[in-house]
Amino acid sequence: MLQFEHLYSTLPEPLWVATQATPVAQPELIAFNASLAEALGAKEIPDSATLAQWFSGNQPIPHAKSGALGYAGHQFGNFVPQLGDGRALLLGEVIDQNGVRRDVQLKGSGRTPFSRGGDGRSPLGPVLREYLVSEFMAAMGIPTTRALAAVTSGERVVRQLPEPGAVFTRVASSHIRVGTFQFAAARRDEALLKALADHVIERHYPEAANAEDPYLALLEAVVALQAVLIARWMSIGFIHGVMNTDNCSIAGETIDYGPCAFMEQFDPKKVFSSIDQGKRYAFDNQPAIAQWNLARFAETLLPLMKEEGDALVEQATDAIRHFEPLFSAEQRRLHADKLGLAADSDQAMSLMEALESHMHQGRMDMTATFDALTQYAASPNDESREALLALTTQPNELIAWLDKWQQAQVVSQDDERFTAMRHANPVIIPRNHRVQEVIDAAYEGDFAPFHTLLAVVAKPFDESVEARRLAAPATENEQVLRTFCGT
Ligand code: AMP
Ligand code: MG
């Protein structure tokens, strides 16, 4: 079905270590992303039973060659020289319809040489969460790994309690992380490091090969993609939750969805993850953390760069600092879109700051606010105005803000600006309580709510009745305040 190639496996061990999946008891297909499979060049798609065998790891997919990847990482600031794929296997790469090489990886497929104490398995809950959130991000046009398949294993995995197990298949531009570079660097093996860097340049940043210093150009390119990525996350309230260096993609995609969640009531300090005790990965800390991660990346590249001594350090530091203007430029563009303003509007930043502060004070739901503002822009009447004002606890303050916004805004419904505004402001996000609801139903054997929610979040700008129902913020009783790691 997929025409696998195996370029990464030609890198020296232990960047890639041949490893087989451990079969599961009774694989059953939950979901298969046929349109993604087609984009990966699949001509015909086999029946569900075969897909379940393949995407659980029970039967090898023709031409796949499975291996676990080595990487290191700073976890919550502490360096661990060897992490690696403890429960994941790279099956190989596929050249997609756009000519882009993309990894296909099983997650939850059993123990590997990098498993340490872990069982190599995934509970069903995190598999469903990753499926929903990554497909939503893709529909929003935000760089992300994709969901290709999810299969229940028919086995229990024991976490706090026994839970049903599952295997997830994801597709990524690559699974190379900042932690992969740290892994090579920590081994003090410059040949290994250079092989990795050259692979990345050839695969992701071919233009860097022609730069005066290709490794500096590589650093600059990764900084640029990360700056855009984090700005885009924040424009829809996404909180990754575990921005460790091993979860920071060199290809600039959102990767390793764990206890991630979307902010509901606007609060810049928001944290959901139960393991983020120090609030290191709070919503508004994400740009600083991305920069910190990129600084760790830069450190690994220093031995390969041309410059020497202080000038070398200065050059790398400048490259990292460049994150800030790139982040701000993207943020400014996104803010203008969200508010329906012209891209070069100099009011976008100040209006957004005022609105954010108001959303915080007025306890407003971020997604509902921008959706209501978009509807108000589409048809400015009493009804749409009241719907917006009903979201705040301080309507008078919001009325004052709306006056300023109306003076600045130029959008109308048949306008290109309006289209940009609608596309910056989803009708629906995968809200925590909805995700939890579909997980709870799945644990009872009912996957219908998962499929319903998936269909809706994969079209986040559609305004169907179902979308509006599932888009509604949690009531006090429904709120989910904590998310847990997939492990
Ligand atoms: P994560 O929190 O999923 O990003 O994983 C952090 C590290 O722990 C990675 O090296 C994973 O491969 C490893 N890991 C997570 N869960 C398991 C598991 N159930 N068995 C083995 N290794 C795991
Ligand atoms: Mg990870």
Coordinates of C-alpha atoms and ligand atoms in Angstrom, one line a residue, residues 71 177 246-247 256, ligand 2:
Y71 CA 17.5 10.8 21.1
R177 CA 14.1 16.5 17.4
D246 CA 12.9 15.9 22.8
N247 CA 9.4 17.2 21.8
D256 CA 4.3 14.6 20.8
Ligands
MG2 MG 8.3 12.8 23.5

